mmCIF file of C-alpha atoms and ligand atoms in Angstrom:
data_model
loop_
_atom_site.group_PDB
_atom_site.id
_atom_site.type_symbol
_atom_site.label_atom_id
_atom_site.label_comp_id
_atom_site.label_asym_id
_atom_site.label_seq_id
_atom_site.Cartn_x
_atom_site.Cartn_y
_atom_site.Cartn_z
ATOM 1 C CA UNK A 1 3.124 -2.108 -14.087
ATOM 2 C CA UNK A 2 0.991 -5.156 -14.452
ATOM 3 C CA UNK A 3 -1.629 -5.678 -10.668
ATOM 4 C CA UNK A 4 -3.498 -8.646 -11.018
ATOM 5 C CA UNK A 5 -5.859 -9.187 -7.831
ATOM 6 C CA UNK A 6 -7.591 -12.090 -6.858
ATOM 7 C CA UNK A 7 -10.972 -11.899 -4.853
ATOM 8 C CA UNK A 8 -14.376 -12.881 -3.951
ATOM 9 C CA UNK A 9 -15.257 -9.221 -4.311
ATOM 10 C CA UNK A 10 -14.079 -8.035 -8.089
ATOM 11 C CA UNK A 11 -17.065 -5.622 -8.349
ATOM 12 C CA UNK A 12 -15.291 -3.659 -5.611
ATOM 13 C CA UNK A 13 -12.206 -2.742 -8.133
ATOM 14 C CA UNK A 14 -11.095 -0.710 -9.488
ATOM 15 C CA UNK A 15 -12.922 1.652 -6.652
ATOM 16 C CA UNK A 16 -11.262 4.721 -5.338
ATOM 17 C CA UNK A 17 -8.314 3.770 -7.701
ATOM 18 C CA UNK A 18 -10.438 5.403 -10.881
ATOM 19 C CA UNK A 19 -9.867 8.773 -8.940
ATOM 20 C CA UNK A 20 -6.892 10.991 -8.254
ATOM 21 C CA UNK A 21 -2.944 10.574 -9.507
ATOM 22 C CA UNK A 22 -4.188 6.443 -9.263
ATOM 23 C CA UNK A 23 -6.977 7.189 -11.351
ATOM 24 C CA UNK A 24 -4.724 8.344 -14.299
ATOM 25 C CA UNK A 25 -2.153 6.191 -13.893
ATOM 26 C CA UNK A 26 -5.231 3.409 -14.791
ATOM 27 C CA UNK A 27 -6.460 5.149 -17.814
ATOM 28 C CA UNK A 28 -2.972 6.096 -19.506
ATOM 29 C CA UNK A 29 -1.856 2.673 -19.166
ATOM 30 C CA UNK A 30 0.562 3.138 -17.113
ATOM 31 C CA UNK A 31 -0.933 0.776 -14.819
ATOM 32 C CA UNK A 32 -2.754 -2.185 -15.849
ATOM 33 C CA UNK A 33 -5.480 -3.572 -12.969
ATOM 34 C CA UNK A 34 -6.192 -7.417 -13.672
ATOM 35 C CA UNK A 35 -9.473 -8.498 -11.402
ATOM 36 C CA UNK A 36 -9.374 -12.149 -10.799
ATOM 37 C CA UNK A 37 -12.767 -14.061 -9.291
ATOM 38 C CA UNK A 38 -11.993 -16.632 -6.807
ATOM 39 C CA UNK A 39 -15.204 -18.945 -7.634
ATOM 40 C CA UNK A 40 -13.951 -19.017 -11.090
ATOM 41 C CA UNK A 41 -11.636 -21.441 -10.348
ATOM 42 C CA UNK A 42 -13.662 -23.549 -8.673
ATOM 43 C CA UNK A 43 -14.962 -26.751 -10.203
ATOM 44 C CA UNK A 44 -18.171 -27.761 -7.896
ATOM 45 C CA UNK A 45 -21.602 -26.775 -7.958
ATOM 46 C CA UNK A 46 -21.978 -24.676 -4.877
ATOM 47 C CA UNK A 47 -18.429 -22.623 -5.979
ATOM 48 C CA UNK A 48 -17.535 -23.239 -3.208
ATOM 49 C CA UNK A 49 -14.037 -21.342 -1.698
ATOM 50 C CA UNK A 50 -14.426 -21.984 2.037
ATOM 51 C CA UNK A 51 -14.670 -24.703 4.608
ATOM 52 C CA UNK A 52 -14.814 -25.223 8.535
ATOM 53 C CA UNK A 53 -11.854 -25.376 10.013
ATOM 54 C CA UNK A 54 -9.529 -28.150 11.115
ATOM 55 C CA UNK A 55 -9.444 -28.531 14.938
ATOM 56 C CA UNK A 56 -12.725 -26.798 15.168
ATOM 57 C CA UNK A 57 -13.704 -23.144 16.279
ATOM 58 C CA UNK A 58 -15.563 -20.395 14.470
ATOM 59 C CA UNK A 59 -15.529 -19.189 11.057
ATOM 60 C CA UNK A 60 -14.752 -20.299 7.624
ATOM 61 C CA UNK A 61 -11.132 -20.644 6.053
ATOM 62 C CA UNK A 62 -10.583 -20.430 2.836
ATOM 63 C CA UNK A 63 -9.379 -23.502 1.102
ATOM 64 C CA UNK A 64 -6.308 -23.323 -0.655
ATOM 65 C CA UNK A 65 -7.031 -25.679 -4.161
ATOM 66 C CA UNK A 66 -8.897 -22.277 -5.727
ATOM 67 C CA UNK A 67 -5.989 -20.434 -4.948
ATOM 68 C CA UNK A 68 -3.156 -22.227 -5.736
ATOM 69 C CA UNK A 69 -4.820 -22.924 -9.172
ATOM 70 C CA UNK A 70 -5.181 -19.203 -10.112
ATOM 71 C CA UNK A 71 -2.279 -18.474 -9.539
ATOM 72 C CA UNK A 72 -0.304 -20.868 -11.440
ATOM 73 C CA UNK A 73 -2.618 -19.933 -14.421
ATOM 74 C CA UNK A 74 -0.717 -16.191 -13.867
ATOM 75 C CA UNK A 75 0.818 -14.797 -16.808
ATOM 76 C CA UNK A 76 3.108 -12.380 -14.778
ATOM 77 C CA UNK A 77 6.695 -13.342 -13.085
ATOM 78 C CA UNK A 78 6.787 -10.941 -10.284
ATOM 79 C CA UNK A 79 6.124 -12.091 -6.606
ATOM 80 C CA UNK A 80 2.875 -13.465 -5.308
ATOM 81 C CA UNK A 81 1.795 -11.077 -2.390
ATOM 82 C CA UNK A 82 -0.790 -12.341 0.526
ATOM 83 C CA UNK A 83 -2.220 -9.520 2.096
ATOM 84 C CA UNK A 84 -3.186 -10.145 5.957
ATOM 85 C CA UNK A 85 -2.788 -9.287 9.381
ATOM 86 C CA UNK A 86 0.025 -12.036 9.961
ATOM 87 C CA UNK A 87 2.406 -10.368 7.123
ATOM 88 C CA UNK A 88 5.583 -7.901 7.238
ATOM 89 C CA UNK A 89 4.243 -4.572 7.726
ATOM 90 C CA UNK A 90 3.874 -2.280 4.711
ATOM 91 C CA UNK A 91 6.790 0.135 4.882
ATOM 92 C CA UNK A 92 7.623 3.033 2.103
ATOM 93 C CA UNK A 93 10.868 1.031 2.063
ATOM 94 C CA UNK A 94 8.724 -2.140 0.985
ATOM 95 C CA UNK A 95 6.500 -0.600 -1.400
ATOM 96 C CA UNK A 96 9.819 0.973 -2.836
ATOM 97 C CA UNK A 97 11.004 -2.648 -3.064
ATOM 98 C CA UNK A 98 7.098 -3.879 -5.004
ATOM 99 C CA UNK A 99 7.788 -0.833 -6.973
ATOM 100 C CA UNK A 100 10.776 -2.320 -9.152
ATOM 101 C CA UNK A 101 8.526 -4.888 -10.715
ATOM 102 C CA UNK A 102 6.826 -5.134 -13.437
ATOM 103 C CA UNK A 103 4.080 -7.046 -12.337
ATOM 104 C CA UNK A 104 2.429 -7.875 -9.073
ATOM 105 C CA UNK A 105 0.132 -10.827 -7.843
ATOM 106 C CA UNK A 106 -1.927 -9.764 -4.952
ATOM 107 C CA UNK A 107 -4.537 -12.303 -2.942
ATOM 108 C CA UNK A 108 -6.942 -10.759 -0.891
ATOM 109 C CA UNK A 109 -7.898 -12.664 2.057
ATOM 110 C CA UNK A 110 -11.213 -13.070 3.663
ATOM 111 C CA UNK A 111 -13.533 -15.101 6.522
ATOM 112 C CA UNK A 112 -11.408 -16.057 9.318
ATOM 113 C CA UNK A 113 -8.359 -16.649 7.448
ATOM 114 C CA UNK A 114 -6.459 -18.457 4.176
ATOM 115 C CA UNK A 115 -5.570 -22.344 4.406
ATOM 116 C CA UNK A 116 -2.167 -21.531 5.985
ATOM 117 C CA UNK A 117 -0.579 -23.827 2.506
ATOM 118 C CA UNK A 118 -1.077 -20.587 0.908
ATOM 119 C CA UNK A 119 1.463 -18.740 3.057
ATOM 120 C CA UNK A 120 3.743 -21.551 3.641
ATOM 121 C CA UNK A 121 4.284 -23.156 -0.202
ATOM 122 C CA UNK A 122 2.649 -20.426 -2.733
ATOM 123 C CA UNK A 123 3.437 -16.832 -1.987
ATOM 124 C CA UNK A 124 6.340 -15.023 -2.253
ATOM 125 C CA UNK A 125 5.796 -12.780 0.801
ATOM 126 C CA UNK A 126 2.977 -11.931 3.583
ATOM 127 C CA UNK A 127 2.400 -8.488 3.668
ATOM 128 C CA UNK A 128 -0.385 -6.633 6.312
ATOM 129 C CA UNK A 129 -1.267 -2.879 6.150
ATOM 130 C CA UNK A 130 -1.147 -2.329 9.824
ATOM 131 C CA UNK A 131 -1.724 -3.750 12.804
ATOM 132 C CA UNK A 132 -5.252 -3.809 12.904
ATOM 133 C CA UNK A 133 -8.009 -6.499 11.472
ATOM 134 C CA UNK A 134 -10.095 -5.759 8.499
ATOM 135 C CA UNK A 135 -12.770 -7.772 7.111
ATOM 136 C CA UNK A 136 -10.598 -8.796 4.135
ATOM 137 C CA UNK A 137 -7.669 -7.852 2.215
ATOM 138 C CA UNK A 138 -9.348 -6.117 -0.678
ATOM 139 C CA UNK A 139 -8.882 -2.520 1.019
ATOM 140 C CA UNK A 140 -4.967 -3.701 1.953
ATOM 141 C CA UNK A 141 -4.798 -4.823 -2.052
ATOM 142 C CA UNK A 142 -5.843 -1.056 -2.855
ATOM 143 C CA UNK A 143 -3.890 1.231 -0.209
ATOM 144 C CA UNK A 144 -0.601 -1.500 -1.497
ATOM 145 C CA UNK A 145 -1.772 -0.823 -5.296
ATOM 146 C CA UNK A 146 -2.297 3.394 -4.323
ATOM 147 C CA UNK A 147 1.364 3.083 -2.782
ATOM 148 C CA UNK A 148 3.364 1.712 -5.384
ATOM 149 C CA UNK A 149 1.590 3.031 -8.449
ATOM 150 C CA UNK A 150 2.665 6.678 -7.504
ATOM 151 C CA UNK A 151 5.952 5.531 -7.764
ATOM 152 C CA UNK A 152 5.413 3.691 -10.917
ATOM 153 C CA UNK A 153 7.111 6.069 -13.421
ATOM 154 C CA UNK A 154 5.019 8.373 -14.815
ATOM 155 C CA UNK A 155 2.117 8.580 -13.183
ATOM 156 C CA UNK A 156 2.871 11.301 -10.966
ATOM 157 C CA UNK A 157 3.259 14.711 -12.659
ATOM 158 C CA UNK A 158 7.111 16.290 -12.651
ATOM 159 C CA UNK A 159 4.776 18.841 -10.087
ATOM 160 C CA UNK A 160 4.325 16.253 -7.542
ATOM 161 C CA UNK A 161 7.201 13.396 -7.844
ATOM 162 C CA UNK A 162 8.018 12.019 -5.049
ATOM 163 C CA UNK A 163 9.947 14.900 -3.852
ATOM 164 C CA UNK A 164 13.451 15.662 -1.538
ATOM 165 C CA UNK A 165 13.531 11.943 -1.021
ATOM 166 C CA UNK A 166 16.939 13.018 0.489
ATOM 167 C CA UNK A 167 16.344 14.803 3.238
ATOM 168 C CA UNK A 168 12.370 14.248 3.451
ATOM 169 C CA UNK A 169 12.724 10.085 4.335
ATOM 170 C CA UNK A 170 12.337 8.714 7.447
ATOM 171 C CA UNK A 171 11.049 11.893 7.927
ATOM 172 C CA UNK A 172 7.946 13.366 8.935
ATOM 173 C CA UNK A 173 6.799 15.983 6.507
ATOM 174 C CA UNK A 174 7.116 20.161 7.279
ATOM 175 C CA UNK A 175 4.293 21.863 7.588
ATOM 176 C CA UNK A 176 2.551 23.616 4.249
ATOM 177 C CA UNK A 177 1.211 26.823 3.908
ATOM 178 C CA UNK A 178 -0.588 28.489 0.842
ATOM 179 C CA UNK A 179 -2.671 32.160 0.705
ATOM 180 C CA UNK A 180 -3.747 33.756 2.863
ATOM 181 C CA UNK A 181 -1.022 35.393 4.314
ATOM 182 C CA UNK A 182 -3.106 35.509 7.415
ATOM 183 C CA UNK A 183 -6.271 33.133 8.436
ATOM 184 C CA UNK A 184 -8.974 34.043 11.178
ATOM 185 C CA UNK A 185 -5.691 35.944 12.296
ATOM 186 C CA UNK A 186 -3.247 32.767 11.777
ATOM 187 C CA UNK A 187 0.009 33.909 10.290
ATOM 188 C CA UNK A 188 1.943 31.754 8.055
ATOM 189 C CA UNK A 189 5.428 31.787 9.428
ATOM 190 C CA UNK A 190 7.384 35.068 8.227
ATOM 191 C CA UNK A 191 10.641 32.897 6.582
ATOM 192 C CA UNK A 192 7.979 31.598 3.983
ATOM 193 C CA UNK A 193 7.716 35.149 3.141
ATOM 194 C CA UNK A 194 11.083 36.261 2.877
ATOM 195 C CA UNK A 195 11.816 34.925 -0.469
ATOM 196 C CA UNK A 196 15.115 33.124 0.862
ATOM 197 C CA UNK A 197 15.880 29.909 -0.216
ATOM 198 C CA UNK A 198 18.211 29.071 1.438
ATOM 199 C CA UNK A 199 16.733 29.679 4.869
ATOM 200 C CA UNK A 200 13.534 28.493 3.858
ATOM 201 C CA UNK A 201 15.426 25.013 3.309
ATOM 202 C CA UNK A 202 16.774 25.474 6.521
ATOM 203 C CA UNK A 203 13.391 26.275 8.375
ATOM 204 C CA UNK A 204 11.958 23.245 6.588
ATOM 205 C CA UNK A 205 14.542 20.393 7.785
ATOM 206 C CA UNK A 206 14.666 22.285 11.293
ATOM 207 C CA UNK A 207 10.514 21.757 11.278
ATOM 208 C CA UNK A 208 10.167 18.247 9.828
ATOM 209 C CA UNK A 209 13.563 16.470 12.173
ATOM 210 C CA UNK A 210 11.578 18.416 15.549
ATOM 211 C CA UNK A 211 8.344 17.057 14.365
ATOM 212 C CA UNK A 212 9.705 13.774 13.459
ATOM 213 C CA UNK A 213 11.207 13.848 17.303
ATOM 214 C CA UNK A 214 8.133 14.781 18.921
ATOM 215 C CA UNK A 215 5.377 12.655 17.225
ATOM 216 C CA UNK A 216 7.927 9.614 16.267
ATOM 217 C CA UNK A 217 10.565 8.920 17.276
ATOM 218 C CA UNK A 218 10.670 5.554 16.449
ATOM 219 C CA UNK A 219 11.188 6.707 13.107
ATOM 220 C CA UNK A 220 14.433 8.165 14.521
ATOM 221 C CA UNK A 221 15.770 4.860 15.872
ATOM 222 C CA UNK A 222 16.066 3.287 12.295
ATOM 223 C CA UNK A 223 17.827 6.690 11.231
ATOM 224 C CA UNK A 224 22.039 6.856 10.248
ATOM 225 C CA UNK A 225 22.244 10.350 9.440
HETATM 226 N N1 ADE B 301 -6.609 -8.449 6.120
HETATM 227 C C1 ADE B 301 -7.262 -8.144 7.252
HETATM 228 N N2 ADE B 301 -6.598 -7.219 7.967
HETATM 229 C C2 ADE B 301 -5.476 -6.909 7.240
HETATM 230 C C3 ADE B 301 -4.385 -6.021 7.438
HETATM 231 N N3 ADE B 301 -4.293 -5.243 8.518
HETATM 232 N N4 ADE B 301 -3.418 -5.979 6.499
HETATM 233 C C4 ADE B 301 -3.486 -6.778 5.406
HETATM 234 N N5 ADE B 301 -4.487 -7.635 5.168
HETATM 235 C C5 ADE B 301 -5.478 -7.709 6.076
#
């Protein structure tokens, strides 16, 4: 998969995304991180990406001409993504769905906020991490990128693929153990022991739907099965 990533801050990629599962889907090729500079496509002195706004108030927004030019010069066909706080929340369903391209376009915002032209005539879809602000979208572009890349084929080892998607989604995770048997006189729950798989399986579900339950339920609501 193809990320190209356009920013006034390219010298913070590739980041925490040389490290890890991320990290080695990067250097075997498997995924291919394009950094894009905002001021380069800018034609003024000053490079300038920003202005006051319309109507007044405080902060900067960035103007849309540097945009909109970089990314028709894109090479890729896959959708143009604008990460921000006004966008459809980032779901494993949606980074399932950013998964089955080929190639991504991502535009990190920053200041107060992106010429809304952007949103309304350029990008394919609006996506924010949370609801919460951040300073910009460059840590948004690399938690999406982090996301989808483990699901990119490959780049997770046949050890950690994405694993029991059938019973485990929508669903909060069971709890892991590993050795000792017994810590600071914490024992690890005796069907772990037993050697039986199919009660094991059993114990698992029955942990992961009451956990789901008690910590969220809202993940429940959404639920067929
Ligand atoms: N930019 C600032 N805050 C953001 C968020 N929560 N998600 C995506 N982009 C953002």
């Amino acid at each position: 998969m193809i990320v190209d990533v356009l920013t006034l801050f390219p010298e913070l990629f590739p980041g925490p995304m040389s490290s890890g599962v991320t990290g080695r889907g990067l250097a075997a090729g498997l995924i291919t991180l394009r950094i894009h500079n905002l001021r380069d496509y800018t034609h003024d002195r000053h490079r300038q990406v920003d202005d006051v706004p319309y109507g007044g108030g405080a902060g900067m927004v960035l103007k849309p001409e540097p945009i909109f030019e970089a990314v028709r010069a894109r090479t890729g066909r896959g959708p143009v993504i604008l990460l921000s706080p006004q966008g459809e929340r980032l779901t494993q369903q949606l980074v399932r769905e950013l998964a089955a391209n080929d190639d991504l376009y991502l535009i990190c915002g920053r200041y107060e906020g992106v010429d809304e032209r952007v949103a309304a005539h350029l990008v394919d879809r609006e996506v924010s991490i949370g609801d919460y602000v951040l300073t910009g979208g460059e840590l948004p572009a690399m938690v999406l990128i982090d996301a989808v890349g483990r699901l990119v084929s490959g780049v997770l080892g046949s050890e950690e693929s994405p694993r029991d998607e059938s019973f485990a989604e929508d669903l909060l995770e069971y709890p892991h153990y590993t050795r000792p048997a017994v810590f600071e006189g914490h024992a690890v729950p005796e069907v772990l022991l037993s050697g039986h798989h199919a009660e094991i399986e059993r114990w698992r579900r029955a942990q992961a739907s009451e956990r789901t339950h008690r910590r969220r339920p809202d993940l429940l609501r959404h639920r067929e099965r």
